Each structure stands twice: as C-alpha cells, then as structure tokens.
Amino acid sequence: MNTNKKEALLHAAKELFGECGYVETTFKKISERAGVALGLLTHHYGNKEKLFLASGLDVLANFLEKLREATAGATSGFDGVMLFCRTYLDFSIDKDSNWLVLVRCSPYSDMKTKTDRDIMDSMFSQVHQELEQIIVRGIKDGTITNVDSKATAQVIISLMVGANRTKVLTPYACPSLYEDVLAFVSRAIRA
Amino acid sequence: MNTNKKEALLHAAKELFGECGYVETTFKKISERAGVALGLLTHHYGNKEKLFLASGLDVLANFLEKLREATAGATSGFDGVMLFCRTYLDFSIDKDSNWLVLVRCSPYSDMKTKTDRDIMDSMFSQVHQELEQIIVRGIKDGTITNVDSKATAQVIISLMVGANRTKVLTPYACPSLYEDVLAFVSRAIRA
Amino acid sequence: MNTNKKEALLHAAKELFGECGYVETTFKKISERAGVALGLLTHHYGNKEKLFLASGLDVLANFLEKLREATAGATSGFDGVMLFCRTYLDFSIDKDSNWLVLVRCSPYSDMKTKTDRDIMDSMFSQVHQELEQIIVRGIKDGTITNVDSKATAQVIISLMVGANRTKVLTPYACPSLYEDVLAFVSRAIRA
Amino acid sequence: MNTNKKEALLHAAKELFGECGYVETTFKKISERAGVALGLLTHHYGNKEKLFLASGLDVLANFLEKLREATAGATSGFDGVMLFCRTYLDFSIDKDSNWLVLVRCSPYSDMKTKTDRDIMDSMFSQVHQELEQIIVRGIKDGTITNVDSKATAQVIISLMVGANRTKVLTPYACPSLYEDVLAFVSRAIRA
DNA sequence: TATGAATGAGATTTCATTCAT
DNA sequence: AATGAATGAAATCTCATTCAT
C-alpha cells in the first residue's frame, strides 16, 4: 500500500494464489491488484514460479512461528499436541493468514521445479519436527500413549491437512468439525 | 480399446488428469495417448470440463462400489470402519484405479462450474453416508465408543484424505504411514 | 415434418440462415432442427454453399411469384409500381416467407463462389425487370412522370432494400416507415 | 505508421473488415497486414469484437464530420438535404474512407454484444438527427414539401443505404445510379 | 527502480466434410 | 437413403516473459 512496490506485489500474489490457484493467477491480475507495473514482477521476483515460492514461504514462515509459540507454552506433551493442533486449525481459517496459498499450491499440490519443491518440503518438515518433539515429550512425561513419534506426527498432520481441506474446500463440512477433530486426536493419543 | 474410441478417450483422460492435473493435461496429450483425432474429444464429451467430470465420476463410481463391498462383509461396526479405511487407502494406491484424478481434481480441488461441483459433491456425500452407517452400527453393537456418527465420519474421511495426500504427493511419507493411520483410528473409536 | 427429409432440411436451413446468418448456421444446428442425420446434408445438397443457394433461391422464387401476381393485377403503370412496392415490403415482414435468408445472405451480402453469385444475381435481375416493365407501362399510360425506367427501377428497389434493412435490422425504425416509403415513392414518380 | 503499432492495427483492421467482412477477417490477416505480432491485437483492443467496434466507430466519426460540414454550408433546407445525400454517397465510394466496414458490419448487420450494438445505434441516430434537422429547416423555409421530418429522414437514409449496397455489392448497378437517386429524392421532397 | 508495449507459442474449441456401416 | 463417428485444419484468445524507454 505504501511506496514499497515489491511488498505490494507479494501481498497481492498471496491473496490471488489463494483465491484463484496457481494457474488462474496471472501477472496481469497481480500487478493490477497491487497497483503496480507489470514488468516489476519479473524484475523483482524473476518469474512466476519464484514469486509463487516466495508467497508460500512467507505464509509458511508465519505459520511455523505461530506453531512454535504455541508449543513453547505447553504444560505437558499432551497439552502441547493439542495446542499444536488447535493452532494449526485456527491459522487455517484466519482471514489474514493467506493460508489458501498453501492449500492450493503447497507441496501437496503443483510445484514444477525440483529445487522449489525441496525448499518447500524442508519447510514443511520443520512443522513435522515441531510436532514430533512435543510428542516425544508427551511419551516421556507419560501424558501420551506409547507410539512411534515420527509416524504419529505424520498421522496427526495428515488429519490436519484433510480436516482443513474438508473445511475450506467442501460445502458439507460440519460446523463442529474442528472440535470433533481435536476430540478424535485426544482419544487416539492420550495415555 | 481398438474399436471404441470414446472409451479410449476416457481411459487416456483418467490417466493424464491423474498424472498431470487438469491444466497440464491438454487435448493434444489426451488424443495422442488415446490414438484418436483431436476433434473427437469435443465431439464425444463436449468440452474439457465435461470430460474431466466424466473421468472423476468414473473413478468415483468404482471407488464407491469397492467401499460398499467392503462394509457389506463386516462382522461388526468397528470391523466395518476398519475395512472401510483399509479399502479406502488400498484403492488410493492401486495402480489401476486412477485415483489421482480425484486427488488432483476432486471436490477437494478445482472444479469450475457450479453444476459439476454439485454432482461431484453428491457422489462424495455417498462415501460419507456409507461410513456414517457403519459407525452407527458400531455404536449400537457396542464395538465403537459413543460419538456423533456424522461428525466422526467426517473426521475419519478427513484423515483418509490427508494421509493419502501425504502418501502420494510428498516425498517424506513413512512407509508404514497407512498402518499407523489405521492404528490411530482404531485407538480413537474402539469402545 | 413428414417423411421427406430432404425438404425438412431445406426448411430448417431457411429458418436458420435467416435467424443466424450464414456463418453462425452450422450443419449440426440444421440437422438437429430438421430432426435428421447430419450426413444427409452433404448427401442431398453437396455442401453448405449449395444448401445456402438452394435456400435463397427457394425464397426468391416465392418472392418473384408474389411480385408477378401483384403487378399482373395492376390497373395502371403507377398502380403497378405501388402494388410492387407494397408486395415487396409485405413479403419482407411475412413471418412465413423466410425473407431474412435474403437479407443476411443475398447478393447484397456474402456469397463465396462466382457461379453462385451469378445465379443469385440473375434471379434478382428478374425482380428488376418486373419493376422496369411496369414503370415502362406507367410512362406510356401517362401515370408516371417521364424517367429512365431501368435507373428508376434500381432506385426504387434500392429504397426497398434500405427500408427493409432499417425495419428488420435496426431498433429505431418508425412504425409507419413502410407507409412513408410508399408515399415517398408516389411523390417521386407520379406524373 | 512505423512507431505506432496500435494505430497500424486499427488501420489494417478497417481495411480487412471492409474487404473480407467480419468472419473472414482473422487475427492472422490483420496482424500480418499491420506488420505486428499477433498478440498485440488482444493486448490493445481486448478482443476481435472490440477491435471491430473501434474500426466501425472510427469510420463513422469521419462520416459524421463530413456530413456536418456539408449541411453547415447549405443555402436552404432543400439544398441541405441534397448536400447531405451527395456527401453520403460520395463518402461511400471514397477509396480512403473504409466505408465497407460499415456496409458489412454496421447496425445494419451483425453485432454480437448488446452494448456494442447500442453504441453503434447511438452513433447512427446522430446521422438521422442531422438529416432530420435540415429537413425541418426546409419545411420552415418553404423549400421542402410538408412532410413528417423524422419519418422522411428515415426514408431518405433507407434509400442511401439501399443505393449504396446496390452500388458496392452488386454487379448490375447503373453507372448513373447515384445521380438518379439524387433526382428521385429531389422530386419526392421539393416543395 | 519503474513502465507497459510487444512477442509468439500454445491452448481450447468449432465445424465442414468424409466415410464406414 | 440414412446415420453419426471420425478427422484435422483453422480460429480466437491467453499469458509468461522480454525489452526499449
């Protein structure tokens, strides 16, 4: 909005990739929404793929920060997992988080270049590690049943991914879906 | 394959939509793989969107049939849920099922026309109903803990969706992921 | 409508060429409206151009017949011209005459082949001759002012053509346009 | 012509729409004649329809200007009408006026969009108003017989339209047609 | 840094016509 | 005579990217 046109572009890109998906988002749309010349896009970001990556990483960085804040305040391993899940789901429906960029265009979707996928994957793996650590803590402190921590982290994140898609992409999601998801996780892992 | 060009088109389309996604799948690719003239596509299916819908519905119909066969043979509600989940996950990695069409192009993704989305959604809601019924049975026969059947069906299917995406779209899925998912579900619902 | 599919095709073609023009009228549209197989079109009429010509000539033949009937009953040259004009204009707004085929697709518009144009032109020249003869009669019987009969026939037919286009193609034609046209002709030629 | 590619496109478009009609004029033909890349057409004009509209309006604007200049110099109402007609007909056979765009593609022909038709119609109605005003003047100054001015304007313009089509679209027009048309008008309106 | 005109490859779609049945 | 599947050329339009200013 201010004079920083590079940021204005990123802002518009995050919105549009989330609203329209990768393919339907065009340079023209982005530059128009940002109120900026078309040519600045390649000037600042090189090409569409890189702009896309920048958009996704920006959202993902905010996401990771929120998750870490949440788990940092946990009173127990079990509590940490539940905080992690709640934070995940809250972030995914926060109007200002531009989460949809990740839903439509994450590692879970289209990503052309090998390098770009790798960067995204390594960011996502940090999300997994964060959850895995708190699960390990829960097993140690006796609040979580004895499971394989890495595998369970993947299962729980899979549930987050699926629940989120059901919520934001389908018309038939229960209003209480997220609450039910949390209860489901709780039953599955509590010691 | 030789005489029926209409079916050859559908066959090629299912493969390609799954491999490449909607946008990257072109008329040229489809007609070449089907060994058929370019114009036959619109002649038989009207346009790309309708062919896409036909592809998805075809896979979904096979899917539903498999799920119904599975739950029909259940010895209890709990057993039925586990059979449902196992069948879901097996189908999703069956080489011949063309499951990826749904992963990339289902209600969980892009669908341009309102009508097409509605048709897809109503097919998917049958999947939910199938699971819900077997959950109800499990609650009645005492093999499943007392939960809201509709919400729990959504949670479990969300987990299937997420686990499947993790398996087929990411490079970091544990080999044992599907087994861990089943164990997770079991812990969460067993009475 | 009966069993004669060749005629059904011509009937549908006349309607559609008039409604949609040459280019927008497709074989598919024609065969569907006629309730007849697509392949019959080329079977019976060779190609689109020839079918178009047949449609136009059919309307034109009916038109010429009406004009001849009208002038045949004239009590004087002047009366004949006025009858000619009235018949022209009436025919052009008769719902059943399929006149629009000629408006959109006559010598006054698109006609690809030299031969086809020539056939149409020769039919139209008969319309001119018909009017010219009655003008000659009017000059002889003293009911029409002394003018060049051939040129005046062209002028009057030009007025018919233009008035008709104004009536059927524009939104701003006066309701009384045709009456005013007749009065205008009357003033211009009456002895 | 060299530097301004947008104008070069419009110039080529006016020529080609006139020569070939709307449908037969292709993006390829236009861009080749203009010596410009294919994509520039949509870049500058949006789509074919809009370029077509721009072409027509450009010719029409020149046309209106010429008509106004002509009637402005009239010594009487009658003289004005005759000047109007002569200017109309002259413009229509001026090699440089690109008049054929209007013949083939004016309100008197195909125009897809409602909005585009409206714009064209409103331009054409200015032509009618111009003639109507000079007729009113003629009736007042006693040089034109007492007629309904609006209706008579429509009749005269109809005659211009038809005469012009006869001249430029048919092979059998008299060389003297335009002179005869002027004489015809004169007889019909002179007081 | 900033602009937007310019490019051209490529996608979807249309459709007259052919042809086997 | 009748059918409609099959063909492929051609049209319109999109859009990432380049580049002169």
mmCIF file of N, CA and C in Angstrom, chain A residues 23-24 107-109 112 117 121 124 128 145 147 150-152 154-156 158-159 161-163 165-166 169-174 177 180-181 184-185 187-189, chain B residues 23-24 107-109 112 117 121 124 128 145 147 150-152 154-156 158-159 161-163 165-166 169-174 177 180-181 184-185 187-189:
data_model
loop_
_atom_site.group_PDB
_atom_site.id
_atom_site.type_symbol
_atom_site.label_atom_id
_atom_site.label_comp_id
_atom_site.label_asym_id
_atom_site.label_seq_id
_atom_site.Cartn_x
_atom_site.Cartn_y
_atom_site.Cartn_z
ATOM 1 N N VAL A 23 -2.518 -21.526 -11.498
ATOM 2 C CA VAL A 23 -2.670 -21.324 -12.942
ATOM 3 C C VAL A 23 -3.551 -20.126 -13.269
ATOM 4 N N GLU A 24 -4.624 -19.976 -12.527
ATOM 5 C CA GLU A 24 -5.573 -18.896 -12.811
ATOM 6 C C GLU A 24 -5.053 -17.531 -12.364
ATOM 7 N N PRO A 107 3.341 -28.183 -1.175
ATOM 8 C CA PRO A 107 3.937 -29.446 -1.612
ATOM 9 C C PRO A 107 2.846 -30.447 -1.928
ATOM 10 N N TYR A 108 1.684 -30.249 -1.298
ATOM 11 C CA TYR A 108 0.573 -31.150 -1.552
ATOM 12 C C TYR A 108 -0.047 -30.893 -2.924
ATOM 13 N N SER A 109 0.509 -30.000 -3.658
ATOM 14 C CA SER A 109 -0.066 -29.732 -4.982
ATOM 15 C C SER A 109 1.013 -29.519 -6.038
ATOM 16 N N LYS A 112 6.559 -27.067 -9.846
ATOM 17 C CA LYS A 112 7.260 -27.548 -11.034
ATOM 18 C C LYS A 112 8.701 -27.991 -10.775
ATOM 19 N N ARG A 117 10.414 -27.469 -4.952
ATOM 20 C CA ARG A 117 9.774 -28.489 -4.121
ATOM 21 C C ARG A 117 10.621 -28.771 -2.904
ATOM 22 N N ASP A 121 9.445 -28.543 0.843
ATOM 23 C CA ASP A 121 9.442 -29.758 1.650
ATOM 24 C C ASP A 121 10.240 -29.567 2.938
ATOM 25 N N PHE A 124 8.230 -27.653 5.356
ATOM 26 C CA PHE A 124 7.166 -28.476 5.924
ATOM 27 C C PHE A 124 7.717 -29.496 6.913
ATOM 28 N N HIS A 128 6.676 -30.853 10.844
ATOM 29 C CA HIS A 128 6.641 -32.226 11.369
ATOM 30 C C HIS A 128 7.550 -32.383 12.584
ATOM 31 N N THR A 145 0.191 -41.860 25.056
ATOM 32 C CA THR A 145 0.387 -43.307 24.979
ATOM 33 C C THR A 145 1.629 -43.630 24.162
ATOM 34 N N VAL A 147 3.688 -44.468 21.428
ATOM 35 C CA VAL A 147 3.591 -44.639 19.973
ATOM 36 C C VAL A 147 4.906 -44.263 19.318
ATOM 37 N N LYS A 150 7.521 -40.249 15.192
ATOM 38 C CA LYS A 150 7.598 -39.717 13.832
ATOM 39 C C LYS A 150 6.340 -40.090 13.040
ATOM 40 N N ALA A 151 5.971 -41.359 13.130
ATOM 41 C CA ALA A 151 4.795 -41.817 12.391
ATOM 42 C C ALA A 151 3.533 -41.111 12.898
ATOM 43 N N THR A 152 3.426 -40.980 14.203
ATOM 44 C CA THR A 152 2.231 -40.354 14.754
ATOM 45 C C THR A 152 2.143 -38.883 14.361
ATOM 46 N N GLN A 154 3.138 -37.702 11.615
ATOM 47 C CA GLN A 154 2.625 -37.703 10.235
ATOM 48 C C GLN A 154 1.130 -37.969 10.190
ATOM 49 N N VAL A 155 0.695 -38.866 11.043
ATOM 50 C CA VAL A 155 -0.743 -39.159 11.050
ATOM 51 C C VAL A 155 -1.532 -37.934 11.479
ATOM 52 N N ILE A 156 -1.067 -37.291 12.538
ATOM 53 C CA ILE A 156 -1.814 -36.132 13.043
ATOM 54 C C ILE A 156 -1.810 -34.997 12.023
ATOM 55 N N SER A 158 -1.513 -35.355 8.867
ATOM 56 C CA SER A 158 -2.418 -35.779 7.796
ATOM 57 C C SER A 158 -3.861 -35.425 8.145
ATOM 58 N N LEU A 159 -4.198 -35.640 9.394
ATOM 59 C CA LEU A 159 -5.563 -35.310 9.817
ATOM 60 C C LEU A 159 -5.808 -33.806 9.723
ATOM 61 N N VAL A 161 -4.347 -31.746 7.658
ATOM 62 C CA VAL A 161 -4.437 -31.446 6.230
ATOM 63 C C VAL A 161 -5.827 -31.785 5.700
ATOM 64 N N GLY A 162 -6.278 -32.986 6.013
ATOM 65 C CA GLY A 162 -7.575 -33.424 5.489
ATOM 66 C C GLY A 162 -8.720 -32.630 6.073
ATOM 67 N N ALA A 163 -8.670 -32.376 7.378
ATOM 68 C CA ALA A 163 -9.759 -31.634 8.021
ATOM 69 C C ALA A 163 -9.833 -30.226 7.440
ATOM 70 N N ARG A 165 -8.873 -29.226 4.471
ATOM 71 C CA ARG A 165 -9.417 -29.266 3.107
ATOM 72 C C ARG A 165 -10.927 -29.447 3.140
ATOM 73 N N THR A 166 -11.374 -30.313 4.029
ATOM 74 C CA THR A 166 -12.817 -30.524 4.150
ATOM 75 C C THR A 166 -13.493 -29.197 4.528
ATOM 76 N N LEU A 169 -12.658 -26.353 1.486
ATOM 77 C CA LEU A 169 -12.924 -26.645 0.066
ATOM 78 C C LEU A 169 -14.257 -27.316 -0.206
ATOM 79 N N THR A 170 -14.871 -27.908 0.797
ATOM 80 C CA THR A 170 -16.142 -28.582 0.520
ATOM 81 C C THR A 170 -17.303 -27.813 1.148
ATOM 82 N N PRO A 171 -18.488 -28.039 0.632
ATOM 83 C CA PRO A 171 -19.647 -27.312 1.142
ATOM 84 C C PRO A 171 -20.333 -28.038 2.298
ATOM 85 N N TYR A 172 -19.888 -29.281 2.576
ATOM 86 C CA TYR A 172 -20.693 -30.069 3.510
ATOM 87 C C TYR A 172 -20.042 -30.278 4.875
ATOM 88 N N ALA A 173 -19.004 -29.501 5.177
ATOM 89 C CA ALA A 173 -18.325 -29.700 6.463
ATOM 90 C C ALA A 173 -19.232 -29.311 7.634
ATOM 91 N N CYS A 174 -19.262 -30.162 8.687
ATOM 92 C CA CYS A 174 -19.979 -29.815 9.922
ATOM 93 C C CYS A 174 -19.379 -28.558 10.526
ATOM 94 N N LEU A 177 -16.691 -29.476 12.997
ATOM 95 C CA LEU A 177 -15.660 -30.409 12.524
ATOM 96 C C LEU A 177 -14.348 -30.284 13.293
ATOM 97 N N ASP A 180 -14.474 -31.680 16.715
ATOM 98 C CA ASP A 180 -14.510 -33.145 16.679
ATOM 99 C C ASP A 180 -13.142 -33.732 16.343
ATOM 100 N N VAL A 181 -12.426 -33.028 15.499
ATOM 101 C CA VAL A 181 -11.080 -33.476 15.150
ATOM 102 C C VAL A 181 -10.187 -33.485 16.394
ATOM 103 N N PHE A 184 -11.026 -36.302 18.601
ATOM 104 C CA PHE A 184 -10.552 -37.542 17.977
ATOM 105 C C PHE A 184 -9.068 -37.761 18.260
ATOM 106 N N VAL A 185 -8.305 -36.706 18.073
ATOM 107 C CA VAL A 185 -6.865 -36.791 18.356
ATOM 108 C C VAL A 185 -6.630 -37.129 19.821
ATOM 109 N N ARG A 187 -8.510 -38.706 21.971
ATOM 110 C CA ARG A 187 -8.797 -40.119 22.278
ATOM 111 C C ARG A 187 -7.707 -41.047 21.755
ATOM 112 N N ALA A 188 -7.123 -40.656 20.606
ATOM 113 C CA ALA A 188 -6.163 -41.556 19.966
ATOM 114 C C ALA A 188 -4.787 -41.557 20.624
ATOM 115 N N ILE A 189 -4.446 -40.475 21.318
ATOM 116 C CA ILE A 189 -3.077 -40.412 21.834
ATOM 117 C C ILE A 189 -2.963 -40.339 23.355
ATOM 118 N N VAL B 23 -4.899 -28.712 -15.591
ATOM 119 C CA VAL B 23 -4.407 -27.690 -16.515
ATOM 120 C C VAL B 23 -3.339 -28.222 -17.468
ATOM 121 N N GLU B 24 -2.459 -29.035 -16.916
ATOM 122 C CA GLU B 24 -1.345 -29.529 -17.735
ATOM 123 C C GLU B 24 -1.783 -30.641 -18.685
ATOM 124 N N PRO B 107 -13.728 -32.752 -5.443
ATOM 125 C CA PRO B 107 -14.306 -31.616 -4.704
ATOM 126 C C PRO B 107 -13.240 -30.945 -3.860
ATOM 127 N N TYR B 108 -12.208 -31.716 -3.569
ATOM 128 C CA TYR B 108 -11.125 -31.150 -2.766
ATOM 129 C C TYR B 108 -10.219 -30.241 -3.584
ATOM 130 N N SER B 109 -10.549 -30.046 -4.824
ATOM 131 C CA SER B 109 -9.705 -29.161 -5.638
ATOM 132 C C SER B 109 -10.515 -28.265 -6.578
ATOM 133 N N LYS B 112 -14.615 -25.900 -12.003
ATOM 134 C CA LYS B 112 -15.081 -24.590 -12.427
ATOM 135 C C LYS B 112 -16.574 -24.366 -12.231
ATOM 136 N N ARG B 117 -19.436 -29.201 -9.703
ATOM 137 C CA ARG B 117 -19.101 -29.351 -8.279
ATOM 138 C C ARG B 117 -20.225 -30.068 -7.560
ATOM 139 N N ASP B 121 -19.898 -33.360 -5.447
ATOM 140 C CA ASP B 121 -20.192 -33.327 -4.017
ATOM 141 C C ASP B 121 -21.218 -34.390 -3.643
ATOM 142 N N PHE B 124 -19.584 -37.683 -3.465
ATOM 143 C CA PHE B 124 -18.740 -37.803 -2.272
ATOM 144 C C PHE B 124 -19.576 -37.959 -1.011
ATOM 145 N N HIS B 128 -19.467 -40.519 2.461
ATOM 146 C CA HIS B 128 -19.666 -40.169 3.866
ATOM 147 C C HIS B 128 -20.804 -40.977 4.479
ATOM 148 N N THR B 145 -16.989 -46.572 20.435
ATOM 149 C CA THR B 145 -17.316 -45.682 21.549
ATOM 150 C C THR B 145 -18.396 -44.687 21.126
ATOM 151 N N VAL B 147 -19.967 -41.770 19.944
ATOM 152 C CA VAL B 147 -19.592 -40.495 19.310
ATOM 153 C C VAL B 147 -20.712 -40.037 18.384
ATOM 154 N N LYS B 150 -22.085 -38.676 12.384
ATOM 155 C CA LYS B 150 -21.845 -37.853 11.192
ATOM 156 C C LYS B 150 -20.498 -37.131 11.299
ATOM 157 N N ALA B 151 -20.283 -36.499 12.457
ATOM 158 C CA ALA B 151 -19.039 -35.758 12.646
ATOM 159 C C ALA B 151 -17.838 -36.694 12.590
ATOM 160 N N THR B 152 -17.972 -37.856 13.218
ATOM 161 C CA THR B 152 -16.856 -38.792 13.238
ATOM 162 C C THR B 152 -16.543 -39.321 11.842
ATOM 163 N N GLN B 154 -16.867 -37.630 9.165
ATOM 164 C CA GLN B 154 -16.110 -36.549 8.519
ATOM 165 C C GLN B 154 -14.664 -36.520 8.995
ATOM 166 N N VAL B 155 -14.476 -36.750 10.287
ATOM 167 C CA VAL B 155 -13.111 -36.732 10.809
ATOM 168 C C VAL B 155 -12.288 -37.858 10.184
ATOM 169 N N ILE B 156 -12.875 -39.041 10.160
ATOM 170 C CA ILE B 156 -12.131 -40.189 9.630
ATOM 171 C C ILE B 156 -11.819 -39.998 8.146
ATOM 172 N N SER B 158 -11.561 -37.185 6.639
ATOM 173 C CA SER B 158 -10.515 -36.159 6.574
ATOM 174 C C SER B 158 -9.140 -36.792 6.754
ATOM 175 N N LEU B 159 -9.067 -37.719 7.674
ATOM 176 C CA LEU B 159 -7.784 -38.386 7.900
ATOM 177 C C LEU B 159 -7.369 -39.207 6.680
ATOM 178 N N VAL B 161 -8.201 -38.560 3.586
ATOM 179 C CA VAL B 161 -7.805 -37.564 2.583
ATOM 180 C C VAL B 161 -6.384 -37.083 2.832
ATOM 181 N N GLY B 162 -6.120 -36.697 4.074
ATOM 182 C CA GLY B 162 -4.803 -36.152 4.395
ATOM 183 C C GLY B 162 -3.702 -37.191 4.288
ATOM 184 N N ALA B 163 -3.984 -38.396 4.780
ATOM 185 C CA ALA B 163 -2.969 -39.449 4.737
ATOM 186 C C ALA B 163 -2.647 -39.796 3.287
ATOM 187 N N ARG B 165 -2.926 -37.850 0.657
ATOM 188 C CA ARG B 165 -2.141 -36.770 0.043
ATOM 189 C C ARG B 165 -0.688 -36.849 0.498
ATOM 190 N N THR B 166 -0.503 -37.107 1.785
ATOM 191 C CA THR B 166 0.856 -37.243 2.291
ATOM 192 C C THR B 166 1.582 -38.370 1.559
ATOM 193 N N LEU B 169 1.639 -37.447 -2.591
ATOM 194 C CA LEU B 169 2.127 -36.159 -3.082
ATOM 195 C C LEU B 169 3.429 -35.686 -2.440
ATOM 196 N N THR B 170 3.784 -36.242 -1.288
ATOM 197 C CA THR B 170 5.009 -35.758 -0.657
ATOM 198 C C THR B 170 6.100 -36.821 -0.705
ATOM 199 N N PRO B 171 7.338 -36.384 -0.580
ATOM 200 C CA PRO B 171 8.450 -37.332 -0.665
ATOM 201 C C PRO B 171 8.811 -37.924 0.690
ATOM 202 N N TYR B 172 8.210 -37.412 1.772
ATOM 203 C CA TYR B 172 8.728 -37.791 3.085
ATOM 204 C C TYR B 172 7.812 -38.726 3.877
ATOM 205 N N ALA B 173 6.800 -39.299 3.225
ATOM 206 C CA ALA B 173 5.877 -40.163 3.965
ATOM 207 C C ALA B 173 6.578 -41.438 4.454
ATOM 208 N N CYS B 174 6.332 -41.813 5.721
ATOM 209 C CA CYS B 174 6.831 -43.088 6.248
ATOM 210 C C CYS B 174 6.255 -44.236 5.429
ATOM 211 N N LEU B 177 3.065 -45.465 7.001
ATOM 212 C CA LEU B 177 2.050 -44.448 7.313
ATOM 213 C C LEU B 177 0.638 -45.008 7.381
ATOM 214 N N ASP B 180 -0.053 -46.993 10.410
ATOM 215 C CA ASP B 180 -0.151 -46.136 11.593
ATOM 216 C C ASP B 180 -1.475 -45.392 11.625
ATOM 217 N N VAL B 181 -1.945 -45.017 10.447
ATOM 218 C CA VAL B 181 -3.239 -44.340 10.375
ATOM 219 C C VAL B 181 -4.347 -45.258 10.887
ATOM 220 N N PHE B 184 -4.229 -45.551 14.537
ATOM 221 C CA PHE B 184 -4.699 -44.300 15.133
ATOM 222 C C PHE B 184 -6.223 -44.263 15.187
ATOM 223 N N VAL B 185 -6.828 -44.627 14.068
ATOM 224 C CA VAL B 185 -8.290 -44.662 14.015
ATOM 225 C C VAL B 185 -8.817 -45.658 15.046
ATOM 226 N N ARG B 187 -7.569 -46.698 17.834
ATOM 227 C CA ARG B 187 -7.491 -46.183 19.212
ATOM 228 C C ARG B 187 -8.549 -45.141 19.490
ATOM 229 N N ALA B 188 -8.854 -44.347 18.426
ATOM 230 C CA ALA B 188 -9.760 -43.222 18.646
ATOM 231 C C ALA B 188 -11.218 -43.630 18.747
ATOM 232 N N ILE B 189 -11.593 -44.783 18.167
ATOM 233 C CA ILE B 189 -13.026 -45.108 18.151
ATOM 234 C C ILE B 189 -13.403 -46.380 18.893
#
